[in-house]
PDB file of C-alpha atoms in Angstrom:
ATOM      1  CA  MET A 251      16.999 -34.790 -23.070  1.00 49.00           C
ATOM      2  CA  LYS A 252      14.918 -35.331 -19.935  1.00 44.00           C
ATOM      3  CA  ILE A 253      17.057 -32.865 -17.997  1.00 46.00           C
ATOM      4  CA  TYR A 254      16.663 -30.205 -20.709  1.00 46.00           C
ATOM      5  CA  SER A 255      12.901 -30.776 -20.735  1.00 43.00           C
ATOM      6  CA  ILE A 256      12.657 -30.299 -16.976  1.00 41.00           C
ATOM      7  CA  VAL A 257      14.665 -27.052 -17.134  1.00 40.00           C
ATOM      8  CA  ILE A 258      12.451 -25.696 -19.912  1.00 42.00           C
ATOM      9  CA  LEU A 259       9.300 -26.566 -17.976  1.00 42.00           C
ATOM     10  CA  LEU A 260      10.627 -24.824 -14.879  1.00 41.00           C
ATOM     11  CA  LEU A 261      11.445 -21.673 -16.826  1.00 42.00           C
ATOM     12  CA  VAL A 262       7.987 -21.612 -18.377  1.00 39.00           C
ATOM     13  CA  HIS A 263       6.374 -22.157 -14.959  1.00 40.00           C
ATOM     14  CA  GLN A 264       8.375 -19.299 -13.414  1.00 40.00           C
ATOM     15  CA  ALA A 265       7.461 -16.987 -16.272  1.00 38.00           C
ATOM     16  CA  ILE A 266       3.773 -17.702 -15.725  1.00 37.00           C
ATOM     17  CA  LEU A 267       4.011 -17.078 -11.957  1.00 38.00           C
ATOM     18  CA  ALA A 268       6.063 -13.896 -12.262  1.00 44.00           C
ATOM     19  CA  GLN A 269       4.279 -10.546 -11.974  1.00 57.00           C
ATOM     20  CA  GLU A 270       5.367  -7.763 -14.283  1.00 80.00           C
ATOM     21  CA  ILE A 271       5.543  -4.288 -12.747  1.00 86.00           C
ATOM     22  CA  THR A 272       6.328  -1.216 -14.828  1.00 90.00           C
ATOM     23  CA  SER A 273       7.236   2.239 -13.558  1.00 91.00           C
ATOM     24  CA  ASN A 274       8.462   5.596 -14.768  1.00 93.00           C
ATOM     25  CA  HIS A 275       9.385   8.999 -13.310  1.00 94.00           C
ATOM     26  CA  SER A 276       8.510  12.364 -14.838  1.00 94.00           C
ATOM     27  CA  VAL A 277      10.713  15.260 -13.647  1.00 93.00           C
ATOM     28  CA  LYS A 278       9.902  18.844 -14.661  1.00 92.00           C
ATOM     29  CA  GLN A 279      11.299  22.165 -13.524  1.00 90.00           C
ATOM     30  CA  VAL A 280       8.786  24.532 -11.899  1.00 86.00           C
ATOM     31  CA  GLY A 281       8.851  27.833 -10.053  1.00 70.00           C
ATOM     32  CA  GLU A 282      12.382  28.532  -8.880  1.00 63.00           C
ATOM     33  CA  THR A 283      15.292  27.431 -11.025  1.00 76.00           C
ATOM     34  CA  ASN A 284      16.156  24.644  -8.573  1.00 88.00           C
ATOM     35  CA  GLU A 285      12.606  23.395  -7.818  1.00 90.00           C
ATOM     36  CA  TYR A 286      11.330  20.289  -9.594  1.00 93.00           C
ATOM     37  CA  ASN A 287       8.002  18.466  -9.856  1.00 94.00           C
ATOM     38  CA  ILE A 288       8.400  14.674  -9.634  1.00 96.00           C
ATOM     39  CA  LYS A 289       5.647  12.237 -10.609  1.00 96.00           C
ATOM     40  CA  THR A 290       6.130   8.467 -10.298  1.00 96.00           C
ATOM     41  CA  THR A 291       3.702   6.131 -12.071  1.00 95.00           C
ATOM     42  CA  ILE A 292       3.648   2.419 -11.170  1.00 94.00           C
ATOM     43  CA  SER A 293       1.426  -0.106 -12.968  1.00 93.00           C
ATOM     44  CA  GLY A 294       0.827  -3.854 -12.732  1.00 91.00           C
ATOM     45  CA  LEU A 295      -0.308  -3.710  -9.085  1.00 91.00           C
ATOM     46  CA  GLU A 296      -3.632  -5.539  -9.428  1.00 90.00           C
ATOM     47  CA  GLY A 297      -4.469  -7.393  -6.218  1.00 88.00           C
ATOM     48  CA  VAL A 298      -1.829  -5.626  -4.105  1.00 89.00           C
ATOM     49  CA  GLU A 299      -3.008  -4.947  -0.518  1.00 88.00           C
ATOM     50  CA  LEU A 300      -0.405  -2.583   0.979  1.00 90.00           C
ATOM     51  CA  GLY A 301       2.556  -0.688  -0.403  1.00 93.00           C
ATOM     52  CA  LYS A 302       5.327   1.802   0.343  1.00 95.00           C
ATOM     53  CA  ILE A 303       7.541   3.746  -2.062  1.00 96.00           C
ATOM     54  CA  GLU A 304      10.820   5.022  -0.645  1.00 96.00           C
ATOM     55  CA  TYR A 305      12.981   7.778  -2.198  1.00 97.00           C
ATOM     56  CA  GLN A 306      16.564   8.180  -0.928  1.00 96.00           C
ATOM     57  CA  ILE A 307      16.693  11.993  -0.895  1.00 96.00           C
ATOM     58  CA  PRO A 308      19.116  13.753   1.523  1.00 95.00           C
ATOM     59  CA  ASP A 309      17.395  16.017   4.063  1.00 94.00           C
ATOM     60  CA  LYS A 310      19.172  19.122   2.721  1.00 93.00           C
ATOM     61  CA  HIS A 311      16.834  19.016  -0.306  1.00 94.00           C
ATOM     62  CA  ILE A 312      13.468  20.601   0.584  1.00 93.00           C
ATOM     63  CA  TYR A 313      10.334  18.452   0.195  1.00 94.00           C
ATOM     64  CA  LYS A 314       7.122  20.234  -0.861  1.00 92.00           C
ATOM     65  CA  PRO A 315       3.871  18.181  -0.812  1.00 92.00           C
ATOM     66  CA  SER A 316       1.644  18.334  -3.873  1.00 89.00           C
ATOM     67  CA  PRO A 317      -2.132  18.884  -3.525  1.00 88.00           C
ATOM     68  CA  LYS A 318      -2.543  16.184  -6.184  1.00 86.00           C
ATOM     69  CA  ASN A 319      -0.991  13.543  -3.929  1.00 84.00           C
ATOM     70  CA  THR A 320      -3.435  11.613  -1.710  1.00 82.00           C
ATOM     71  CA  TYR A 321      -0.983   9.302   0.070  1.00 87.00           C
ATOM     72  CA  PHE A 322       0.447   9.715   3.564  1.00 89.00           C
ATOM     73  CA  SER A 323       4.122  10.779   3.498  1.00 90.00           C
ATOM     74  CA  ASP A 324       7.009  10.669   5.961  1.00 92.00           C
ATOM     75  CA  ARG A 325      10.189  12.755   5.548  1.00 93.00           C
ATOM     76  CA  LYS A 326      13.178  12.023   7.787  1.00 92.00           C
ATOM     77  CA  ASN A 327      16.628  10.366   7.950  1.00 93.00           C
ATOM     78  CA  ASN A 328      17.415  11.236   4.297  1.00 95.00           C
ATOM     79  CA  LEU A 329      14.320   9.296   3.152  1.00 96.00           C
ATOM     80  CA  LEU A 330      10.982  10.352   1.679  1.00 96.00           C
ATOM     81  CA  LYS A 331       8.324   7.643   2.065  1.00 95.00           C
ATOM     82  CA  PHE A 332       4.767   7.363   0.770  1.00 95.00           C
ATOM     83  CA  TYR A 333       2.412   4.759   2.282  1.00 94.00           C
ATOM     84  CA  LEU A 334      -0.255   3.219   0.020  1.00 91.00           C
ATOM     85  CA  MET A 335      -3.249   1.778   1.904  1.00 86.00           C
ATOM     86  CA  ALA A 336      -5.493   1.119  -1.118  1.00 83.00           C
ATOM     87  CA  PHE A 337      -5.004   0.432  -4.834  1.00 87.00           C
ATOM     88  CA  PRO A 338      -7.363   1.149  -7.771  1.00 86.00           C
ATOM     89  CA  SER A 339      -8.793  -1.775  -9.710  1.00 86.00           C
ATOM     90  CA  ASN A 340      -6.619  -0.991 -12.759  1.00 90.00           C
ATOM     91  CA  GLY A 341      -3.465  -1.508 -10.662  1.00 90.00           C
ATOM     92  CA  VAL A 342      -1.974   1.915 -11.478  1.00 93.00           C
ATOM     93  CA  VAL A 343      -0.848   4.450  -8.844  1.00 94.00           C
ATOM     94  CA  GLU A 344       0.718   7.904  -9.143  1.00 94.00           C
ATOM     95  CA  ILE A 345       2.805   9.697  -6.511  1.00 95.00           C
ATOM     96  CA  GLU A 346       3.508  13.390  -7.055  1.00 95.00           C
ATOM     97  CA  TYR A 347       5.489  16.001  -5.087  1.00 96.00           C
ATOM     98  CA  ASN A 348       8.040  18.842  -5.475  1.00 94.00           C
ATOM     99  CA  ILE A 349      11.698  18.929  -4.416  1.00 94.00           C
ATOM    100  CA  VAL A 350      13.937  22.007  -4.093  1.00 92.00           C
ATOM    101  CA  VAL A 351      17.434  20.771  -4.942  1.00 92.00           C
ATOM    102  CA  GLU A 352      20.011  22.475  -2.706  1.00 89.00           C
ATOM    103  CA  GLU A 353      23.018  21.287  -4.680  1.00 85.00           C
ATOM    104  CA  ALA A 354      24.535  22.409  -7.967  1.00 84.00           C
ATOM    105  CA  GLY A 355      25.181  19.948 -10.768  1.00 85.00           C
ATOM    106  CA  SER A 356      23.653  16.502 -11.182  1.00 88.00           C
ATOM    107  CA  VAL A 357      21.948  14.571  -8.382  1.00 92.00           C
ATOM    108  CA  VAL A 358      20.615  10.989  -8.316  1.00 94.00           C
ATOM    109  CA  PHE A 359      17.891   9.696  -5.971  1.00 96.00           C
ATOM    110  CA  PRO A 360      17.517   5.861  -5.714  1.00 96.00           C
ATOM    111  CA  VAL A 361      13.939   4.542  -5.407  1.00 96.00           C
ATOM    112  CA  GLN A 362      12.570   1.320  -3.876  1.00 96.00           C
ATOM    113  CA  PHE A 363       9.033  -0.090  -3.767  1.00 95.00           C
ATOM    114  CA  GLN A 364       7.755  -2.524  -1.140  1.00 94.00           C
ATOM    115  CA  TYR A 365       4.333  -4.158  -1.178  1.00 93.00           C
ATOM    116  CA  SER A 366       2.260  -7.037   0.173  1.00 90.00           C
ATOM    117  CA  LYS A 367       0.140  -9.327  -2.005  1.00 86.00           C
ATOM    118  CA  ASN A 368      -1.591 -12.518  -0.872  1.00 84.00           C
ATOM    119  CA  ASP A 369       0.276 -12.217   2.461  1.00 82.00           C
ATOM    120  CA  GLU A 370       3.644 -12.265   0.642  1.00 87.00           C
ATOM    121  CA  LYS A 371       6.001  -9.330   1.175  1.00 90.00           C
ATOM    122  CA  ASN A 372       8.005  -8.064  -1.792  1.00 91.00           C
ATOM    123  CA  LYS A 373      10.678  -5.427  -2.363  1.00 93.00           C
ATOM    124  CA  ILE A 374      11.978  -4.167  -5.718  1.00 93.00           C
ATOM    125  CA  SER A 375      14.230  -1.366  -6.937  1.00 93.00           C
ATOM    126  CA  LEU A 376      12.782   1.150  -9.390  1.00 93.00           C
ATOM    127  CA  THR A 377      14.689   3.411 -11.779  1.00 91.00           C
ATOM    128  CA  SER A 378      16.665   6.093  -9.921  1.00 93.00           C
ATOM    129  CA  ILE A 379      15.653   9.737 -10.386  1.00 94.00           C
ATOM    130  CA  ALA A 380      18.385  11.790 -12.087  1.00 92.00           C
ATOM    131  CA  ILE A 381      18.242  15.620 -12.085  1.00 91.00           C
ATOM    132  CA  ASP A 382      20.669  17.975 -13.826  1.00 86.00           C
ATOM    133  CA  ASN A 383      20.492  21.085 -11.622  1.00 80.00           C
ATOM    134  CA  SER A 384      23.035  22.985 -13.708  1.00 74.00           C
ATOM    135  CA  SER A 385      20.457  23.897 -16.393  1.00 54.00           C
ATOM    136  CA  SER A 386      17.489  26.265 -16.051  1.00 43.00           C
ATOM    137  CA  SER A 387      15.528  24.717 -18.923  1.00 40.00           C
ATOM    138  CA  GLU A 388      12.574  22.373 -18.346  1.00 41.00           C
ATOM    139  CA  LEU A 389      13.591  18.787 -17.667  1.00 44.00           C
ATOM    140  CA  ALA A 390      11.746  15.552 -18.367  1.00 40.00           C
ATOM    141  CA  VAL A 391      13.965  12.626 -17.425  1.00 46.00           C
ATOM    142  CA  ASN A 392      13.514   8.999 -16.459  1.00 50.00           C
ATOM    143  CA  GLU A 393      10.407   8.696 -18.632  1.00 44.00           C
ATOM    144  CA  GLN A 394      11.387   5.327 -20.140  1.00 43.00           C
ATOM    145  CA  PRO A 395       9.347   2.614 -18.384  1.00 47.00           C
ATOM    146  CA  LEU A 396      11.173   0.189 -16.157  1.00 48.00           C
ATOM    147  CA  GLN A 397      10.003  -3.403 -16.565  1.00 49.00           C
ATOM    148  CA  ILE A 398      10.776  -5.661 -13.639  1.00 49.00           C
ATOM    149  CA  LYS A 399      10.314  -9.390 -13.510  1.00 47.00           C
ATOM    150  CA  GLU A 400      10.078 -10.445  -9.881  1.00 49.00           C
ATOM    151  CA  GLU A 401       9.960 -13.916  -8.426  1.00 47.00           C
ATOM    152  CA  GLU A 402       6.858 -15.126  -6.716  1.00 48.00           C
ATOM    153  CA  LYS A 403       8.409 -15.263  -3.211  1.00 47.00           C
ATOM    154  CA  PRO A 404      11.006 -12.514  -2.589  1.00 45.00           C
ATOM    155  CA  LYS A 405      12.766 -12.535   0.764  1.00 47.00           C
ATOM    156  CA  GLU A 406      12.571  -8.840   1.584  1.00 46.00           C
ATOM    157  CA  VAL A 407      10.166  -7.656   4.244  1.00 44.00           C
ATOM    158  CA  VAL A 408       7.838  -4.709   3.775  1.00 43.00           C
ATOM    159  CA  GLU A 409       7.958  -2.152   6.554  1.00 45.00           C
ATOM    160  CA  LYS A 410       5.068  -0.679   8.546  1.00 46.00           C
ATOM    161  CA  VAL A 411       2.354   0.901   6.403  1.00 44.00           C
ATOM    162  CA  LYS A 412       0.566   3.908   7.756  1.00 46.00           C
ATOM    163  CA  GLU A 413      -2.684   5.668   6.848  1.00 46.00           C
ATOM    164  CA  GLU A 414      -3.082   9.419   7.000  1.00 45.00           C
ATOM    165  CA  ILE A 415      -5.639   9.994   9.736  1.00 44.00           C
ATOM    166  CA  LYS A 416      -5.962  12.913  12.084  1.00 46.00           C
ATOM    167  CA  VAL A 417      -6.415  11.618  15.626  1.00 45.00           C
ATOM    168  CA  GLU A 418      -8.376  13.893  17.936  1.00 47.00           C
ATOM    169  CA  LYS A 419      -7.453  13.249  21.557  1.00 47.00           C
ATOM    170  CA  LYS A 420     -10.255  13.251  24.109  1.00 48.00           C
ATOM    171  CA  GLU A 421      -9.643  12.738  27.800  1.00 51.00           C
ATOM    172  CA  ASP A 422     -13.125  11.360  28.398  1.00 51.00           C
ATOM    173  CA  ALA A 423     -13.212   8.923  25.506  1.00 51.00           C
ATOM    174  CA  LYS A 424     -10.529   6.238  25.382  1.00 57.00           C
ATOM    175  CA  PRO A 425     -10.806   3.222  23.074  1.00 57.00           C
ATOM    176  CA  LYS A 426     -11.136  -0.169  24.657  1.00 59.00           C
ATOM    177  CA  PRO A 427      -8.337  -2.686  23.933  1.00 59.00           C
ATOM    178  CA  ILE A 428      -9.022  -4.914  20.946  1.00 56.00           C
ATOM    179  CA  ALA A 429      -8.107  -8.587  21.151  1.00 53.00           C
ATOM    180  CA  THR A 430      -5.868  -9.958  18.408  1.00 54.00           C
ATOM    181  CA  SER A 431      -6.144 -13.605  17.485  1.00 50.00           C
ATOM    182  CA  THR A 432      -3.364 -15.684  15.941  1.00 49.00           C
ATOM    183  CA  SER A 433      -5.211 -18.353  13.984  1.00 47.00           C
ATOM    184  CA  LYS A 434      -4.820 -18.920  10.226  1.00 48.00           C
ATOM    185  CA  GLU A 435      -6.094 -16.249   7.839  1.00 48.00           C
ATOM    186  CA  THR A 436      -9.762 -16.541   6.952  1.00 46.00           C
ATOM    187  CA  GLN A 437     -10.725 -16.777   3.292  1.00 48.00           C
ATOM    188  CA  ARG A 438     -12.836 -14.436   1.189  1.00 49.00           C
ATOM    189  CA  ILE A 439     -16.409 -15.576   0.747  1.00 41.00           C
ATOM    190  CA  GLU A 440     -17.432 -16.115  -2.865  1.00 44.00           C
ATOM    191  CA  SER A 441     -20.948 -17.348  -2.151  1.00 44.00           C
ATOM    192  CA  THR A 442     -23.757 -15.368  -0.513  1.00 45.00           C
ATOM    193  CA  THR A 443     -25.710 -18.453   0.591  1.00 45.00           C
ATOM    194  CA  PRO A 444     -26.582 -18.234   4.333  1.00 45.00           C
ATOM    195  CA  SER A 445     -24.745 -20.718   6.541  1.00 44.00           C
ATOM    196  CA  SER A 446     -25.513 -22.240   9.911  1.00 46.00           C
ATOM    197  CA  THR A 447     -25.428 -20.144  13.076  1.00 53.00           C
ATOM    198  CA  THR A 448     -22.075 -21.688  14.067  1.00 80.00           C
ATOM    199  CA  THR A 449     -20.306 -19.893  11.206  1.00 87.00           C
ATOM    200  CA  LYS A 450     -19.699 -16.151  11.609  1.00 89.00           C
ATOM    201  CA  TYR A 451     -18.800 -13.585   8.978  1.00 90.00           C
ATOM    202  CA  ALA A 452     -17.265 -10.110   9.045  1.00 92.00           C
ATOM    203  CA  VAL A 453     -16.032  -7.411   6.663  1.00 90.00           C
ATOM    204  CA  GLN A 454     -12.268  -6.889   6.425  1.00 88.00           C
ATOM    205  CA  LEU A 455     -11.376  -3.182   6.409  1.00 88.00           C
ATOM    206  CA  PHE A 456      -7.603  -3.248   5.907  1.00 84.00           C
ATOM    207  CA  ALA A 457      -4.354  -4.841   7.107  1.00 82.00           C
ATOM    208  CA  LEU A 458      -1.427  -3.368   9.050  1.00 81.00           C
ATOM    209  CA  ALA A 459       2.177  -4.463   9.250  1.00 79.00           C
ATOM    210  CA  GLU A 460       2.170  -3.182  12.846  1.00 78.00           C
ATOM    211  CA  TYR A 461      -1.023  -2.865  14.892  1.00 81.00           C
ATOM    212  CA  SER A 462      -1.927   0.606  16.226  1.00 80.00           C
ATOM    213  CA  GLN A 463      -5.003   0.901  18.438  1.00 82.00           C
ATOM    214  CA  ALA A 464      -5.006   4.710  18.114  1.00 82.00           C
ATOM    215  CA  ARG A 465      -5.015   4.438  14.308  1.00 82.00           C
ATOM    216  CA  VAL A 466      -7.899   1.963  14.314  1.00 85.00           C
ATOM    217  CA  TYR A 467      -9.863   4.168  16.740  1.00 86.00           C
ATOM    218  CA  ALA A 468      -9.290   7.227  14.525  1.00 83.00           C
ATOM    219  CA  TYR A 469     -10.337   5.251  11.431  1.00 84.00           C
ATOM    220  CA  CYS A 470     -13.608   4.267  13.110  1.00 88.00           C
ATOM    221  CA  LYS A 471     -14.264   7.858  14.140  1.00 86.00           C
ATOM    222  CA  LYS A 472     -13.556   9.111  10.619  1.00 85.00           C
ATOM    223  CA  HIS A 473     -16.097   6.723   9.076  1.00 85.00           C
ATOM    224  CA  ASN A 474     -18.571   6.794  12.006  1.00 88.00           C
ATOM    225  CA  LEU A 475     -18.028   3.110  12.878  1.00 90.00           C
ATOM    226  CA  LYS A 476     -18.534   1.434  16.263  1.00 90.00           C
ATOM    227  CA  ILE A 477     -15.204   0.615  17.888  1.00 90.00           C
ATOM    228  CA  ASN A 478     -16.720  -2.390  19.723  1.00 90.00           C
ATOM    229  CA  GLU A 479     -17.502  -4.001  16.340  1.00 91.00           C
ATOM    230  CA  ILE A 480     -13.777  -4.225  15.486  1.00 92.00           C
ATOM    231  CA  THR A 481     -11.897  -7.542  15.632  1.00 91.00           C
ATOM    232  CA  THR A 482      -8.336  -8.322  14.522  1.00 90.00           C
ATOM    233  CA  GLU A 483      -6.332 -11.368  13.509  1.00 88.00           C
ATOM    234  CA  LYS A 484      -2.560 -11.623  13.002  1.00 85.00           C
ATOM    235  CA  VAL A 485      -1.551 -13.712   9.991  1.00 81.00           C
ATOM    236  CA  ASN A 486       1.967 -14.053   8.528  1.00 74.00           C
ATOM    237  CA  GLY A 487       3.162 -10.803  10.112  1.00 77.00           C
ATOM    238  CA  LEU A 488       0.096  -8.747   9.092  1.00 82.00           C
ATOM    239  CA  VAL A 489      -2.767  -7.700  11.373  1.00 84.00           C
ATOM    240  CA  LYS A 490      -6.141  -8.058   9.622  1.00 87.00           C
ATOM    241  CA  VAL A 491      -8.644  -5.463  10.889  1.00 88.00           C
ATOM    242  CA  ARG A 492     -12.335  -6.502  10.531  1.00 90.00           C
ATOM    243  CA  TYR A 493     -15.738  -5.039  11.309  1.00 92.00           C
ATOM    244  CA  GLY A 494     -18.932  -6.693  12.536  1.00 92.00           C
ATOM    245  CA  LYS A 495     -19.924 -10.308  13.239  1.00 90.00           C
ATOM    246  CA  VAL A 496     -22.996 -11.776  11.507  1.00 91.00           C
ATOM    247  CA  ASN A 497     -24.482 -15.243  10.988  1.00 91.00           C
ATOM    248  CA  SER A 498     -24.535 -15.436   7.173  1.00 90.00           C
ATOM    249  CA  ALA A 499     -22.624 -14.322   4.113  1.00 85.00           C
ATOM    250  CA  THR A 500     -25.754 -12.488   2.918  1.00 90.00           C
ATOM    251  CA  GLU A 501     -25.816 -10.365   6.057  1.00 90.00           C
ATOM    252  CA  ALA A 502     -22.088  -9.745   5.694  1.00 86.00           C
ATOM    253  CA  GLN A 503     -22.599  -8.595   2.110  1.00 89.00           C
ATOM    254  CA  GLN A 504     -25.288  -6.177   3.290  1.00 92.00           C
ATOM    255  CA  LEU A 505     -22.913  -4.880   5.973  1.00 91.00           C
ATOM    256  CA  LYS A 506     -20.235  -4.397   3.317  1.00 90.00           C
ATOM    257  CA  GLU A 507     -22.627  -2.298   1.190  1.00 90.00           C
ATOM    258  CA  THR A 508     -23.473  -0.202   4.252  1.00 90.00           C
ATOM    259  CA  LEU A 509     -19.784   0.483   4.886  1.00 89.00           C
ATOM    260  CA  ILE A 510     -19.214   1.431   1.252  1.00 89.00           C
ATOM    261  CA  SER A 511     -22.096   3.919   1.521  1.00 88.00           C
ATOM    262  CA  LYS A 512     -20.175   5.543   4.405  1.00 84.00           C
ATOM    263  CA  GLY A 513     -17.133   6.073   2.196  1.00 84.00           C
ATOM    264  CA  VAL A 514     -15.173   2.972   3.226  1.00 86.00           C
ATOM    265  CA  THR A 515     -13.289   1.460   0.260  1.00 84.00           C
ATOM    266  CA  GLY A 516     -11.300  -1.704  -0.468  1.00 81.00           C
ATOM    267  CA  VAL A 517     -13.352  -3.932   1.871  1.00 83.00           C
ATOM    268  CA  PHE A 518     -14.482  -7.540   1.392  1.00 87.00           C
ATOM    269  CA  VAL A 519     -16.352 -10.312   3.230  1.00 88.00           C
ATOM    270  CA  VAL A 520     -14.459 -12.962   5.230  1.00 87.00           C
ATOM    271  CA  LYS A 521     -15.414 -16.019   7.277  1.00 86.00           C
ATOM    272  CA  LEU A 522     -14.316 -15.774  10.907  1.00 85.00           C
ATOM    273  CA  PRO A 523     -12.398 -18.663  12.498  1.00 80.00           C
TER     274      PRO A 523
END
């Protein structure tokens, strides 16, 4: 009886810790008889920091970006990838694009989703996209939601996440190298009570799976930020990119509001090591 009780308790504990992610694909025929609009909706992503959705689509099929899509994409080696740098508070994202299918009959495109939450890297398989290219009528397939129960600590590793930024090269303006520390990750600051002058605070902008100085420089230029105010810290394979260094959480909160007024989103206050 004791053994059965322990097993039941473990199952209940795992069910509580598991995060439920749902997804569905909408596929509709548009324009030419072999062109299709694909829209993927993923929900249950509250608290996720970074993400990447990967479609296994052979290069012979023509990818057409959609003006409704706001995520950076990468098309090569029979893969179509979308990199998600920020997530809405409701935990729902939509990725939309068009594909011209250069093959008669039915085709199937497998889909995978990788993301990072609380410094843990996860990878799951979503429902594959199935298209019947032998019919000229409008299609709407794969619309049944996929519910996935994932364990708290998957072993897969999320790949590099990129942000769509246009980098303007200037010969007379080169960014200075930014030092990267390797201490433990700093925690978010819940209180706004000023601390002593020995404690410093900053505002975390985003995190990268692989550090790129050019990308950080372009980000600062886009939002009119001072490059010399940037600091970084590598924690559990992710590089945390932060802005500013102030003496109190109140000042850090004011700095955060200033950044938000400049169009910077998804930022929060942290205590520096």
